[in-house]
Coordinates of C-alpha atoms in Angstrom, one line a residue:
M18 CA 18.2 38.6 -38.7
N19 CA 14.9 40.1 -39.7
E20 CA 14.8 41.9 -36.4
F21 CA 17.9 43.8 -37.3
I22 CA 16.6 44.6 -40.8
N23 CA 13.3 45.8 -39.5
A24 CA 15.1 47.9 -36.9
G25 CA 16.9 49.8 -39.6
F26 CA 20.4 48.2 -39.3
T27 CA 22.6 47.6 -42.3
V28 CA 22.9 43.8 -42.5
V29 CA 25.8 42.1 -44.3
G30 CA 25.9 38.4 -45.5
T31 CA 22.2 38.0 -46.3
E32 CA 22.5 38.4 -50.0
D33 CA 20.1 36.1 -51.9
N34 CA 22.5 35.6 -54.9
E35 CA 20.0 37.4 -57.2
N36 CA 20.8 36.6 -60.9
K37 CA 21.4 40.2 -62.1
L38 CA 21.4 39.2 -65.7
L39 CA 18.0 37.5 -65.4
S40 CA 16.6 40.5 -63.5
F41 CA 18.0 42.9 -66.2
L42 CA 16.3 40.8 -69.0
K43 CA 13.0 40.7 -67.1
E44 CA 13.0 44.5 -66.7
N45 CA 14.3 45.5 -70.1
Y46 CA 13.4 42.6 -72.4
P47 CA 10.4 40.9 -70.9
N48 CA 9.6 39.1 -74.2
V49 CA 12.8 37.1 -73.8
I50 CA 11.5 35.5 -70.5
R51 CA 8.6 33.0 -70.5
D52 CA 7.7 31.0 -67.4
N53 CA 11.1 32.0 -65.9
E54 CA 12.9 30.4 -68.8
I55 CA 14.7 32.1 -71.7
N56 CA 13.1 32.0 -75.1
L57 CA 16.2 31.5 -77.3
E58 CA 14.6 32.7 -80.5
E59 CA 13.5 36.0 -78.9
L60 CA 17.0 36.4 -77.4
K61 CA 18.7 35.9 -80.7
S62 CA 16.3 38.4 -82.3
V63 CA 17.2 41.0 -79.6
L64 CA 20.9 40.4 -80.2
N65 CA 20.5 40.4 -84.0
I66 CA 21.8 36.9 -84.3
P67 CA 20.5 34.9 -87.3
I68 CA 18.1 32.2 -86.2
D69 CA 18.8 28.9 -88.0
E70 CA 17.9 25.8 -86.0
K71 CA 19.4 23.6 -88.6
V72 CA 22.9 24.6 -87.6
N73 CA 24.1 23.2 -84.3
G74 CA 26.5 25.3 -82.2
Y75 CA 30.0 24.2 -81.3
G76 CA 30.7 23.6 -77.7
L77 CA 30.7 21.1 -74.8
N78 CA 27.5 19.7 -73.3
F79 CA 27.4 17.2 -70.5
V80 CA 24.9 15.7 -68.1
G81 CA 24.6 17.8 -65.0
R82 CA 25.8 21.1 -66.6
N83 CA 22.9 23.2 -65.3
F84 CA 23.2 21.5 -61.9
A85 CA 26.9 22.3 -61.8
R86 CA 26.2 25.9 -62.8
A87 CA 23.6 26.2 -60.0
K88 CA 26.2 24.9 -57.5
Y89 CA 28.6 27.6 -58.6
A90 CA 25.9 30.3 -58.0
H91 CA 24.6 28.9 -54.7
K92 CA 25.8 30.5 -51.5
T93 CA 27.9 28.2 -49.3
E94 CA 26.4 26.9 -46.1
K95 CA 29.8 26.5 -44.5
E96 CA 32.0 28.8 -42.4
L97 CA 35.5 28.6 -41.1
R98 CA 36.9 27.7 -37.7
L99 CA 40.5 28.6 -36.8
N100 CA 42.5 25.5 -36.0
T101 CA 45.2 26.8 -33.7
S102 CA 46.7 23.3 -33.0
L103 CA 47.5 22.6 -36.6
S104 CA 48.6 26.2 -37.6
K105 CA 52.2 27.3 -37.6
N106 CA 53.4 30.8 -36.7
I107 CA 49.8 31.8 -36.5
D108 CA 50.3 35.5 -35.6
T109 CA 52.8 36.3 -38.3
T110 CA 52.2 34.1 -41.3
E111 CA 50.5 35.3 -44.5
N112 CA 49.7 31.8 -45.8
L113 CA 46.4 29.9 -45.5
V114 CA 45.3 26.3 -45.5
L115 CA 41.6 25.7 -45.8
K116 CA 40.4 22.2 -44.9
G117 CA 37.1 20.9 -46.4
D118 CA 35.3 20.7 -49.7
N119 CA 37.1 23.1 -52.0
L120 CA 33.8 24.2 -53.6
D121 CA 32.9 25.8 -50.2
S122 CA 36.4 27.1 -49.6
L123 CA 36.5 28.8 -53.0
K124 CA 33.2 30.6 -52.3
I125 CA 34.5 31.7 -48.9
L126 CA 37.7 33.1 -50.5
K127 CA 35.7 34.9 -53.2
S128 CA 34.6 37.8 -50.9
H129 CA 38.1 39.1 -50.4
Y130 CA 40.2 37.5 -53.1
S131 CA 38.0 38.0 -56.1
G132 CA 40.3 39.3 -58.9
K133 CA 43.4 39.1 -56.6
I134 CA 45.0 35.7 -57.2
K135 CA 47.9 36.0 -59.7
C136 CA 48.6 32.3 -60.1
I137 CA 46.5 29.1 -59.7
Y138 CA 48.0 25.7 -60.0
I139 CA 45.8 22.6 -59.6
D140 CA 46.4 18.9 -60.0
P141 CA 42.8 17.6 -59.9
P142 CA 41.9 14.0 -59.4
Y143 CA 42.3 12.2 -62.7
N144 CA 39.3 10.4 -64.1
T145 CA 40.1 6.7 -64.3
T146 CA 38.4 3.4 -64.0
S147 CA 39.5 3.3 -60.4
E148 CA 36.8 3.4 -57.6
E149 CA 39.0 5.8 -55.6
F150 CA 37.8 9.1 -57.1
I151 CA 34.8 10.3 -55.1
Y152 CA 32.6 13.1 -56.4
P153 CA 31.8 15.0 -53.2
D154 CA 29.0 17.0 -54.9
K155 CA 25.4 15.9 -54.4
F156 CA 23.3 15.6 -57.6
D157 CA 19.9 14.5 -56.2
K158 CA 16.3 15.8 -55.7
E159 CA 17.0 17.3 -52.3
E160 CA 20.0 19.2 -53.7
A161 CA 17.8 20.3 -56.7
E162 CA 15.3 21.9 -54.3
V163 CA 18.1 23.7 -52.4
L164 CA 19.5 25.0 -55.7
G165 CA 16.1 26.2 -56.9
L166 CA 16.1 24.0 -60.0
A167 CA 12.7 23.2 -61.4
N168 CA 11.3 21.0 -64.1
L169 CA 13.7 18.1 -63.5
S170 CA 11.9 14.8 -64.2
E171 CA 12.4 11.4 -62.7
S172 CA 14.2 10.4 -65.8
D173 CA 16.6 13.4 -65.5
F174 CA 17.7 12.2 -62.0
E175 CA 18.0 8.6 -63.2
R176 CA 20.2 9.7 -66.1
M177 CA 22.4 11.7 -63.8
D178 CA 22.6 8.9 -61.2
F179 CA 23.6 6.5 -63.9
S180 CA 26.1 8.9 -65.5
F181 CA 27.9 9.8 -62.3
K182 CA 28.1 6.3 -60.8
T183 CA 29.6 4.8 -64.0
K184 CA 33.4 4.3 -63.8
K185 CA 35.3 6.8 -65.7
S186 CA 32.3 9.0 -66.1
H187 CA 33.1 12.1 -68.2
N188 CA 29.7 13.6 -67.2
G189 CA 30.4 13.3 -63.5
W190 CA 34.0 14.5 -63.8
L191 CA 33.0 17.6 -65.8
A192 CA 30.1 18.4 -63.5
F193 CA 32.5 18.2 -60.6
M194 CA 35.1 20.5 -62.3
Y195 CA 32.8 23.0 -63.8
P196 CA 31.7 25.1 -60.8
R197 CA 35.3 25.0 -59.4
L198 CA 36.8 26.4 -62.6
L199 CA 34.1 29.1 -62.7
L200 CA 35.2 30.2 -59.2
A201 CA 38.8 30.0 -60.3
R202 CA 38.1 32.4 -63.1
D203 CA 36.5 34.8 -60.6
L204 CA 39.5 34.7 -58.3
L205 CA 42.1 35.3 -60.9
S206 CA 43.5 38.8 -61.3
K207 CA 43.3 40.5 -64.6
D208 CA 46.8 39.4 -65.4
G209 CA 46.5 36.1 -63.6
V210 CA 47.2 32.6 -65.0
L211 CA 45.7 29.1 -64.4
F212 CA 47.8 25.9 -64.7
I213 CA 46.0 22.5 -64.7
S214 CA 47.8 19.1 -64.7
I215 CA 45.8 16.4 -66.5
D216 CA 46.3 13.2 -68.4
D217 CA 44.8 11.8 -71.6
N218 CA 41.5 10.6 -70.1
E219 CA 40.0 14.1 -69.8
Q220 CA 42.4 16.5 -71.6
A221 CA 40.2 16.9 -74.7
N222 CA 37.1 17.6 -72.6
L223 CA 39.0 19.9 -70.2
K224 CA 40.2 22.0 -73.2
L225 CA 36.5 22.5 -74.3
L226 CA 35.4 23.2 -70.7
C227 CA 38.2 25.8 -70.2
D228 CA 37.5 27.4 -73.6
D229 CA 33.9 27.8 -72.4
I230 CA 34.8 29.3 -69.1
F231 CA 37.9 31.4 -69.9
G232 CA 37.4 32.0 -73.6
E233 CA 39.3 30.2 -76.4
E234 CA 41.3 33.4 -77.0
N235 CA 42.8 33.1 -73.5
F236 CA 44.2 29.6 -74.1
I237 CA 48.0 30.1 -73.8
G238 CA 49.3 26.6 -74.5
L239 CA 49.5 23.0 -73.6
M240 CA 52.8 21.7 -72.1
T241 CA 53.6 18.1 -72.4
I242 CA 55.5 16.7 -69.4
Q243 CA 57.7 13.6 -69.5
S244 CA 56.6 12.4 -66.1
N245 CA 57.9 8.8 -66.2
P246 CA 60.9 8.2 -68.5
R247 CA 60.6 4.4 -68.0
G248 CA 57.1 4.4 -69.2
S249 CA 54.0 2.8 -67.7
Q250 CA 53.4 -0.8 -68.6
S251 CA 49.8 -0.7 -67.2
S252 CA 48.3 0.9 -70.4
K253 CA 46.9 -1.5 -72.9
N254 CA 48.8 -0.6 -76.1
L255 CA 51.4 2.1 -75.6
S256 CA 53.8 2.8 -72.8
N257 CA 52.7 6.1 -71.3
V258 CA 55.5 8.5 -70.4
H259 CA 53.7 11.9 -70.3
E260 CA 51.1 14.1 -68.8
Y261 CA 49.9 17.6 -69.7
I262 CA 49.7 21.1 -68.1
F263 CA 47.1 23.4 -69.6
M264 CA 47.7 27.1 -69.3
Y265 CA 44.9 29.7 -69.5
A266 CA 45.0 33.4 -68.8
K267 CA 42.2 35.6 -67.3
S268 CA 43.1 38.0 -70.1
E269 CA 45.8 37.1 -72.7
Q270 CA 46.3 40.7 -73.4
D271 CA 47.1 41.6 -69.8
M272 CA 49.2 38.5 -69.1
E273 CA 53.0 38.7 -69.4
L274 CA 55.4 35.7 -69.3
K275 CA 59.1 35.6 -68.3
G276 CA 61.5 33.8 -70.6
V277 CA 63.8 31.1 -69.3
S278 CA 67.6 30.7 -69.4
K279 CA 68.8 29.6 -72.8
E280 CA 69.8 26.0 -73.0
V281 CA 73.4 25.2 -72.1
G282 CA 74.1 23.9 -75.6
S283 CA 73.1 27.1 -77.3
I284 CA 75.9 29.0 -75.5
N285 CA 78.4 27.4 -77.8
E286 CA 76.7 29.0 -80.8
Y287 CA 77.8 32.5 -79.6
T288 CA 81.3 32.3 -81.1
E289 CA 81.7 35.9 -82.1
K290 CA 83.1 38.6 -79.7
E291 CA 83.0 42.3 -79.5
E292 CA 86.1 44.2 -78.3
N293 CA 84.5 44.4 -74.9
G294 CA 84.1 40.7 -74.8
R295 CA 80.4 40.6 -75.4
K296 CA 79.4 37.4 -77.2
Y297 CA 77.1 37.2 -80.2
R298 CA 76.2 35.0 -83.2
Y299 CA 75.0 35.8 -86.7
L300 CA 71.4 35.0 -87.5
G301 CA 69.9 35.2 -91.0
L302 CA 67.6 38.1 -91.5
R303 CA 65.6 36.2 -94.1
Q304 CA 62.4 34.5 -92.7
R305 CA 62.9 30.8 -92.5
G306 CA 59.8 28.6 -92.3
G307 CA 56.4 29.7 -91.1
A308 CA 54.6 32.6 -92.9
W309 CA 57.3 33.7 -95.3
K310 CA 55.4 34.7 -98.4
K311 CA 55.6 38.3 -99.6
E312 CA 51.9 38.6 -99.7
D313 CA 51.6 37.6 -96.1
R314 CA 53.6 40.6 -94.9
P315 CA 54.3 42.9 -97.9
K316 CA 56.1 45.6 -95.7
L317 CA 58.7 43.0 -94.8
H318 CA 59.7 42.5 -98.5
Y319 CA 62.2 45.1 -99.7
S320 CA 65.8 45.4 -101.2
I321 CA 68.9 45.7 -99.1
F322 CA 72.1 47.0 -100.7
I323 CA 75.6 45.8 -99.6
N324 CA 79.1 47.3 -99.7
P325 CA 81.1 44.3 -101.0
K326 CA 84.3 45.6 -99.4
N327 CA 83.1 45.5 -95.8
G328 CA 79.6 44.0 -95.8
K329 CA 77.9 47.1 -94.5
V330 CA 74.3 47.6 -95.7
S331 CA 72.1 50.5 -96.9
L332 CA 68.5 50.8 -98.1
V333 CA 69.6 53.0 -100.9
F334 CA 71.6 51.9 -104.0
S335 CA 74.8 53.8 -104.8
D336 CA 78.3 53.2 -106.2
E337 CA 79.4 52.1 -102.7
Y338 CA 76.4 50.0 -101.9
C339 CA 76.1 48.3 -105.3
I340 CA 75.0 44.7 -104.5
E341 CA 71.2 44.3 -104.2
V342 CA 69.8 41.5 -102.1
I343 CA 66.2 40.6 -101.9
P344 CA 64.7 37.9 -99.6
K345 CA 64.7 34.7 -101.6
R346 CA 64.0 31.1 -100.5
P347 CA 66.6 28.5 -101.3
T348 CA 64.2 27.3 -103.9
G349 CA 64.3 30.7 -105.6
E350 CA 60.8 31.8 -104.5
L351 CA 60.4 35.3 -103.1
G352 CA 60.2 35.6 -99.4
R353 CA 60.5 38.3 -96.7
W354 CA 62.8 39.7 -94.0
T355 CA 62.1 39.3 -90.3
W356 CA 62.8 43.0 -89.7
S357 CA 60.9 46.0 -91.1
K358 CA 62.7 48.9 -92.8
E359 CA 62.2 51.1 -89.7
K360 CA 63.8 48.5 -87.4
L361 CA 66.7 48.0 -89.7
K362 CA 67.3 51.7 -89.9
S363 CA 67.5 52.0 -86.1
N364 CA 69.7 48.9 -85.7
K365 CA 71.8 49.2 -88.9
D366 CA 75.1 48.6 -87.0
L367 CA 73.8 45.1 -86.1
I368 CA 73.3 44.1 -89.8
I369 CA 75.9 42.8 -92.1
G370 CA 76.0 41.2 -95.6
K371 CA 78.1 38.1 -96.2
P372 CA 78.9 36.1 -99.3
V373 CA 77.4 32.6 -99.1
N374 CA 77.6 29.5 -101.3
R375 CA 74.1 28.9 -102.4
N376 CA 73.3 26.1 -104.9
G377 CA 76.9 26.0 -105.9
I378 CA 77.2 29.7 -106.6
D379 CA 80.0 31.3 -104.7
D380 CA 79.2 34.9 -105.3
A381 CA 75.7 34.9 -103.7
W382 CA 75.1 37.2 -100.8
D383 CA 72.8 37.1 -97.8
I384 CA 71.9 39.4 -94.9
F385 CA 72.6 38.6 -91.2
R386 CA 72.1 40.3 -87.9
K387 CA 74.0 40.1 -84.6
D388 CA 72.2 38.2 -81.9
Y389 CA 73.8 38.8 -78.5
F390 CA 74.0 36.3 -75.7
D391 CA 73.2 38.9 -73.0
D392 CA 71.6 42.3 -72.9
E393 CA 73.4 45.7 -72.7
D394 CA 73.4 45.5 -68.9
G395 CA 75.1 42.1 -69.0
Y396 CA 72.1 40.0 -68.1
E397 CA 71.5 36.8 -70.1
K398 CA 68.7 37.1 -72.6
T399 CA 66.0 34.5 -72.2
A400 CA 64.1 32.2 -74.5
K401 CA 60.5 31.3 -74.6
V402 CA 59.3 28.4 -72.5
K403 CA 59.1 25.3 -74.7
T404 CA 55.9 23.1 -74.8
I405 CA 57.7 19.8 -74.1
W406 CA 59.5 19.3 -70.8
I407 CA 61.8 16.4 -70.5
E408 CA 64.2 17.5 -67.7
K409 CA 65.3 14.8 -65.3
E410 CA 64.0 16.8 -62.3
I411 CA 60.4 16.2 -63.6
N412 CA 60.7 12.4 -63.0
Y413 CA 57.9 11.6 -60.5
Q414 CA 60.2 9.3 -58.7
N415 CA 62.0 12.5 -57.6
A416 CA 58.7 13.7 -56.1
K417 CA 58.4 10.5 -54.1
N418 CA 62.0 10.9 -52.9
E419 CA 61.2 14.4 -51.7
L420 CA 58.4 13.1 -49.5
K421 CA 60.4 10.1 -48.4
Y422 CA 63.2 12.4 -47.2
L423 CA 60.7 14.5 -45.2
F424 CA 58.8 11.5 -43.8
Y425 CA 61.7 9.2 -43.0
N426 CA 61.4 6.8 -45.9
S427 CA 57.6 6.5 -45.7
E428 CA 55.8 6.5 -49.1
L429 CA 52.7 8.3 -48.2
F430 CA 51.5 9.4 -51.7
D431 CA 51.4 7.3 -54.8
Y432 CA 51.7 10.1 -57.3
P433 CA 52.9 13.4 -55.8
K434 CA 54.0 16.2 -58.1
P435 CA 57.6 17.3 -58.0
T436 CA 58.2 20.8 -56.5
Y437 CA 60.4 21.4 -59.6
I438 CA 57.3 21.6 -61.8
V439 CA 55.4 24.1 -59.6
N440 CA 58.6 26.1 -59.1
R441 CA 59.1 26.3 -62.9
L442 CA 55.5 27.3 -63.5
I443 CA 55.6 30.1 -60.9
S444 CA 59.0 31.3 -62.3
M445 CA 57.3 31.8 -65.7
L446 CA 55.3 34.7 -64.2
Y447 CA 56.2 38.2 -63.0
L448 CA 55.2 37.9 -59.4
S449 CA 55.6 40.6 -56.8
D450 CA 56.0 40.1 -53.0
N451 CA 52.3 40.5 -52.5
D452 CA 51.2 38.0 -55.1
I453 CA 49.4 34.8 -54.1
I454 CA 49.6 31.3 -55.5
L455 CA 46.4 29.2 -55.0
D456 CA 46.1 25.4 -55.2
F457 CA 42.6 24.1 -54.4
F458 CA 43.6 20.4 -54.9
A459 CA 46.5 20.6 -52.5
G460 CA 47.0 16.9 -52.1
S461 CA 50.5 16.3 -50.6
G462 CA 51.1 20.0 -50.3
T463 CA 53.6 20.3 -53.2
T464 CA 52.5 23.9 -54.1
G465 CA 53.0 25.2 -50.6
H466 CA 56.4 23.5 -50.4
A467 CA 57.4 24.9 -53.8
V468 CA 56.5 28.5 -52.8
M469 CA 58.5 28.3 -49.6
Q470 CA 61.5 26.8 -51.4
L471 CA 61.4 29.5 -54.2
N472 CA 61.1 32.3 -51.6
A473 CA 64.2 30.8 -49.8
E474 CA 66.2 30.7 -53.1
D475 CA 65.5 34.2 -54.3
G476 CA 64.4 36.1 -51.1
G477 CA 60.8 36.5 -52.4
N478 CA 57.7 36.8 -50.2
R479 CA 55.1 35.0 -52.3
K480 CA 52.1 33.7 -50.4
F481 CA 50.2 30.5 -50.8
I482 CA 46.6 29.4 -50.2
L483 CA 45.9 25.7 -50.2
C484 CA 42.5 24.0 -50.1
Q485 CA 42.3 20.3 -49.3
M486 CA 39.3 18.1 -48.5
D487 CA 39.3 15.9 -45.4
E488 CA 39.2 12.8 -47.6
P489 CA 39.6 9.7 -45.4
I490 CA 42.7 7.6 -46.0
K491 CA 42.1 3.8 -46.5
E492 CA 43.3 1.7 -43.6
D493 CA 45.6 -0.4 -45.8
K494 CA 47.6 2.7 -46.9
P495 CA 51.0 3.7 -45.3
A496 CA 49.6 7.2 -44.8
Y497 CA 46.9 5.8 -42.6
K498 CA 49.4 4.1 -40.4
F499 CA 51.5 7.3 -40.2
C500 CA 48.5 9.4 -39.1
V501 CA 47.6 7.0 -36.4
E502 CA 51.1 6.7 -35.1
N503 CA 51.5 10.5 -35.0
N504 CA 48.1 11.2 -33.4
L505 CA 46.8 12.8 -36.6
A506 CA 43.3 12.4 -38.1
P507 CA 43.6 9.8 -40.9
V508 CA 42.6 12.2 -43.7
I509 CA 44.6 13.6 -46.7
S510 CA 44.7 17.1 -45.2
S511 CA 46.7 15.8 -42.2
I512 CA 49.5 14.8 -44.6
T513 CA 49.3 18.1 -46.5
I514 CA 49.8 20.1 -43.3
E515 CA 52.5 17.8 -41.9
R516 CA 54.4 18.0 -45.1
L517 CA 54.3 21.9 -45.0
K518 CA 55.6 21.8 -41.4
R519 CA 58.5 19.5 -42.2
A520 CA 59.4 21.2 -45.5
G521 CA 59.4 24.6 -43.7
E522 CA 61.6 23.4 -40.9
K523 CA 64.0 21.8 -43.4
I524 CA 64.2 25.1 -45.4
A525 CA 64.8 27.1 -42.2
K526 CA 67.5 24.8 -41.0
E527 CA 69.3 24.9 -44.3
I528 CA 69.4 28.7 -44.3
E529 CA 70.5 28.8 -40.7
D530 CA 73.3 26.4 -41.4
V531 CA 74.6 28.6 -44.2
N532 CA 74.3 31.7 -42.2
S533 CA 76.2 30.2 -39.3
K534 CA 79.3 29.5 -41.4
S535 CA 82.4 31.4 -40.3
G536 CA 83.3 34.4 -42.4
M537 CA 79.7 35.2 -43.4
F538 CA 79.0 38.9 -43.6
E539 CA 75.8 40.0 -42.0
E540 CA 74.5 41.5 -45.3
D541 CA 75.2 38.2 -47.1
K542 CA 73.0 36.2 -44.8
K543 CA 69.7 34.9 -46.1
Q544 CA 66.4 35.6 -44.3
V545 CA 64.2 32.6 -43.5
P546 CA 61.0 33.0 -45.5
D547 CA 57.5 32.7 -44.2
I548 CA 57.2 29.0 -43.4
G549 CA 54.0 29.3 -41.4
F550 CA 50.3 29.0 -42.3
K551 CA 46.9 29.5 -40.6
V552 CA 44.7 26.4 -40.8
F553 CA 40.9 26.7 -40.9
D554 CA 38.4 23.9 -40.7
S555 CA 35.2 24.0 -42.7
V556 CA 32.2 23.6 -40.4
D557 CA 28.4 24.1 -40.9
A558 CA 27.5 27.7 -40.7
T559 CA 25.1 29.0 -38.1
K560 CA 21.6 29.1 -39.5
L561 CA 18.0 29.6 -38.5
K562 CA 15.6 26.6 -38.3
V563 CA 11.8 26.9 -38.4
D564 CA 9.8 23.9 -37.1
D565 CA 6.3 22.8 -38.0
K566 CA 4.8 25.2 -35.5
G567 CA 6.6 28.2 -36.8
Q568 CA 9.0 28.4 -33.9
V569 CA 12.4 29.8 -34.9
S570 CA 15.6 28.4 -33.4
I571 CA 19.3 28.9 -34.1
I572 CA 21.4 25.9 -35.2
E573 CA 25.0 26.9 -34.2
N574 CA 28.2 24.9 -34.0
E575 CA 30.3 25.7 -30.9
T576 CA 33.0 28.0 -32.0
D577 CA 35.5 30.4 -30.4
A578 CA 35.3 34.2 -30.6
L579 CA 38.4 34.6 -32.8
S580 CA 36.9 32.2 -35.4
R581 CA 33.7 34.3 -35.4
I582 CA 35.9 37.4 -36.1
Y583 CA 37.7 35.6 -38.9
N584 CA 34.4 34.7 -40.5
M585 CA 33.3 38.3 -40.5
I586 CA 36.7 39.3 -42.0
F587 CA 36.2 36.7 -44.8
T588 CA 32.5 37.8 -45.3
I589 CA 33.1 41.5 -45.5
G590 CA 36.2 41.3 -47.6
L591 CA 37.8 44.6 -46.6
D592 CA 40.9 43.2 -44.7
E593 CA 43.4 40.5 -45.7
P594 CA 42.2 37.4 -43.9
T595 CA 45.8 36.3 -43.3
Q596 CA 46.3 39.2 -40.8
A597 CA 46.1 38.6 -37.1
P598 CA 43.5 41.0 -35.7
E599 CA 44.5 42.9 -32.6
E600 CA 42.5 41.9 -29.5
L601 CA 41.2 45.0 -27.7
L602 CA 38.7 43.3 -25.4
K603 CA 39.0 39.6 -24.8
D604 CA 36.5 37.5 -26.9
C605 CA 34.7 40.7 -27.9
I606 CA 36.5 43.5 -29.7
Y607 CA 39.2 43.0 -32.4
K608 CA 40.8 45.5 -34.7
I609 CA 42.6 45.5 -38.1
G610 CA 43.7 49.0 -39.1
T611 CA 40.7 51.3 -38.5
N612 CA 38.2 48.4 -38.9
Y613 CA 36.6 47.0 -35.7
Y614 CA 35.1 43.5 -35.5
I615 CA 32.9 42.7 -32.6
T616 CA 31.4 39.5 -31.3
N617 CA 29.5 38.8 -28.1
S618 CA 28.4 42.4 -28.2
E619 CA 26.1 42.0 -25.2
E620 CA 29.2 41.8 -22.9
I621 CA 30.4 45.3 -24.1
D622 CA 29.4 48.4 -22.1
R623 CA 28.2 51.7 -23.6
D624 CA 31.6 53.4 -23.2
A625 CA 33.5 50.7 -25.1
F626 CA 30.9 50.9 -27.9
A627 CA 31.2 54.7 -28.1
K628 CA 35.0 54.6 -28.2
V629 CA 35.3 52.2 -31.2
I630 CA 32.5 53.9 -33.1
K631 CA 34.4 57.1 -33.0
S632 CA 37.6 55.4 -34.2
G633 CA 36.6 53.6 -37.4
K634 CA 34.2 51.3 -39.2
V635 CA 32.4 48.8 -36.9
F636 CA 31.1 45.3 -37.8
I637 CA 29.1 43.3 -35.4
D638 CA 28.5 39.5 -35.4
G639 CA 24.7 39.2 -35.8
W640 CA 24.6 35.6 -34.4
T641 CA 25.9 36.7 -30.9
A642 CA 24.1 40.1 -30.8
S643 CA 20.7 41.2 -29.6
L644 CA 18.6 44.3 -29.9
N645 CA 19.5 45.8 -26.6
G646 CA 19.3 49.5 -25.8
T647 CA 23.1 50.1 -26.3
L648 CA 23.0 48.6 -29.8
Q649 CA 19.9 50.5 -30.7
N650 CA 21.6 53.8 -30.1
Y651 CA 24.3 53.0 -32.7
K652 CA 22.3 51.5 -35.6
D653 CA 23.5 54.2 -38.0
D654 CA 27.1 53.6 -37.1
V655 CA 27.5 49.8 -37.3
K656 CA 26.9 47.0 -39.7
I657 CA 25.5 43.6 -38.6
V658 CA 27.2 40.6 -40.2
F659 CA 25.6 37.2 -40.7

């Protein structure tokens, strides 16, 4: 690596994760930094923030927070190996499945996908008194040295060790989630949205953690899901029938939500009809409930005048418009209208005055507006998504049945999520064909299944990226037996991938069956969506090792040339990693667009080098390259990638 740097080559992938903010403070405000630590009083002084140590700040603190923050910033020591045997439609698919610790997977994704993910849905492991949840992150002295953490005492480690090994440890769960949510924030697009399923054990702490990471102003809402109508009898006092889904935006101002179809019952409220058959109902223009006081919105308090012969309205009193109406509460207090004068002027044909019986008085009048069931183009107008979901499709027994159908009556997961929930969440967003849905706690693969199903229903081309750790399955579980009988590794990711394959095949067959019906016109036939996925295994990255005598050696996992190419693609971040690179010279030269990726460069002759260098940007795998004469001639034209 140093050889290439010293020889004048541009080297990619050797960044030291320098803390740019710390460097900026050292250079411009050296008084803020003392012994490589921040002097808070000096920093507050620089920022003109009042210094009052008697007042404690509001926020979430937990054991291991700094450790977790350092894990987020530390460069991963893993790389990816393409798994051709587990992949499906490997040359054409635009979906990804990354096996391994999702902390490493998210860091690998960050090079290309930072700011590009439109939707993230996760169903992280819930923090219960069970022994089943394993924190894969290390929090020990060896890890502290790797992360560059100093000044941690023996008691600090003892405290972390105790906190993380205690059942239902809030500290351990938060330290586990913190770096992953920081990376999720980095990956979200400016108008992107994060959904998190959670239960009562951590929902309060998760709210504070997400407020810290995403900003309280980007909290969109908390949806309560009736997950088990029968109720759980395992809880001590109350029968638990619900879970939650948190919704956060990268930027609330840039995010836009779709409405949902109005409830069936509300259709019956649209009893009025225009001559053209368009349905509508009358809604009171007076503000009902909420902020209704005149002083809250003074511009919404004004007089409206009515023609008693036909109910038409005006903002000006006259002999024709002689009845004055002001917004009054039923109690007689002054209120306000829901429309401004300007909006009323431009929509006056939709406004009508009607006599009403109020408090026994027959000659009282009120103002109403027409509310149409559909828009002017005939499309049904939508309503906002409600915060309580009680649909029968949400019942988690339905999710079990989905899996049982795919796996021939085998119950392989205890608590899978219904595809209905993920479909509904995705449908709340305006997604284009190029948008990506990420799930880095893939579990049974519900999110991938839901994306394929939704694409099949509406002809979309949304993509998914799933991350799932190779968590071993206990031998007494049905899933373990299934894996052994089907020659699969007995780990959770095996079930994830097998579910995706079976769900995709089911979707394809259903579409083909419909398309094969007699009388179907070609233009009416549906296209089978992308039901494939590239699978990558997480393996230890190649690295240098220096022994006691100063001898340098390379520790490298055996890997194929195409995997080396994909690792360069992920590292550089120019090309979409789902693309299949074109092989120009077997095991050596690959191409995407005008970008060339080279491994095993020693096997390439001078003419081949000259040809690709003239054609586009060239990136060379540093681990399989050496400083030979041919490469030396092109040091200004290539970049070395580690």
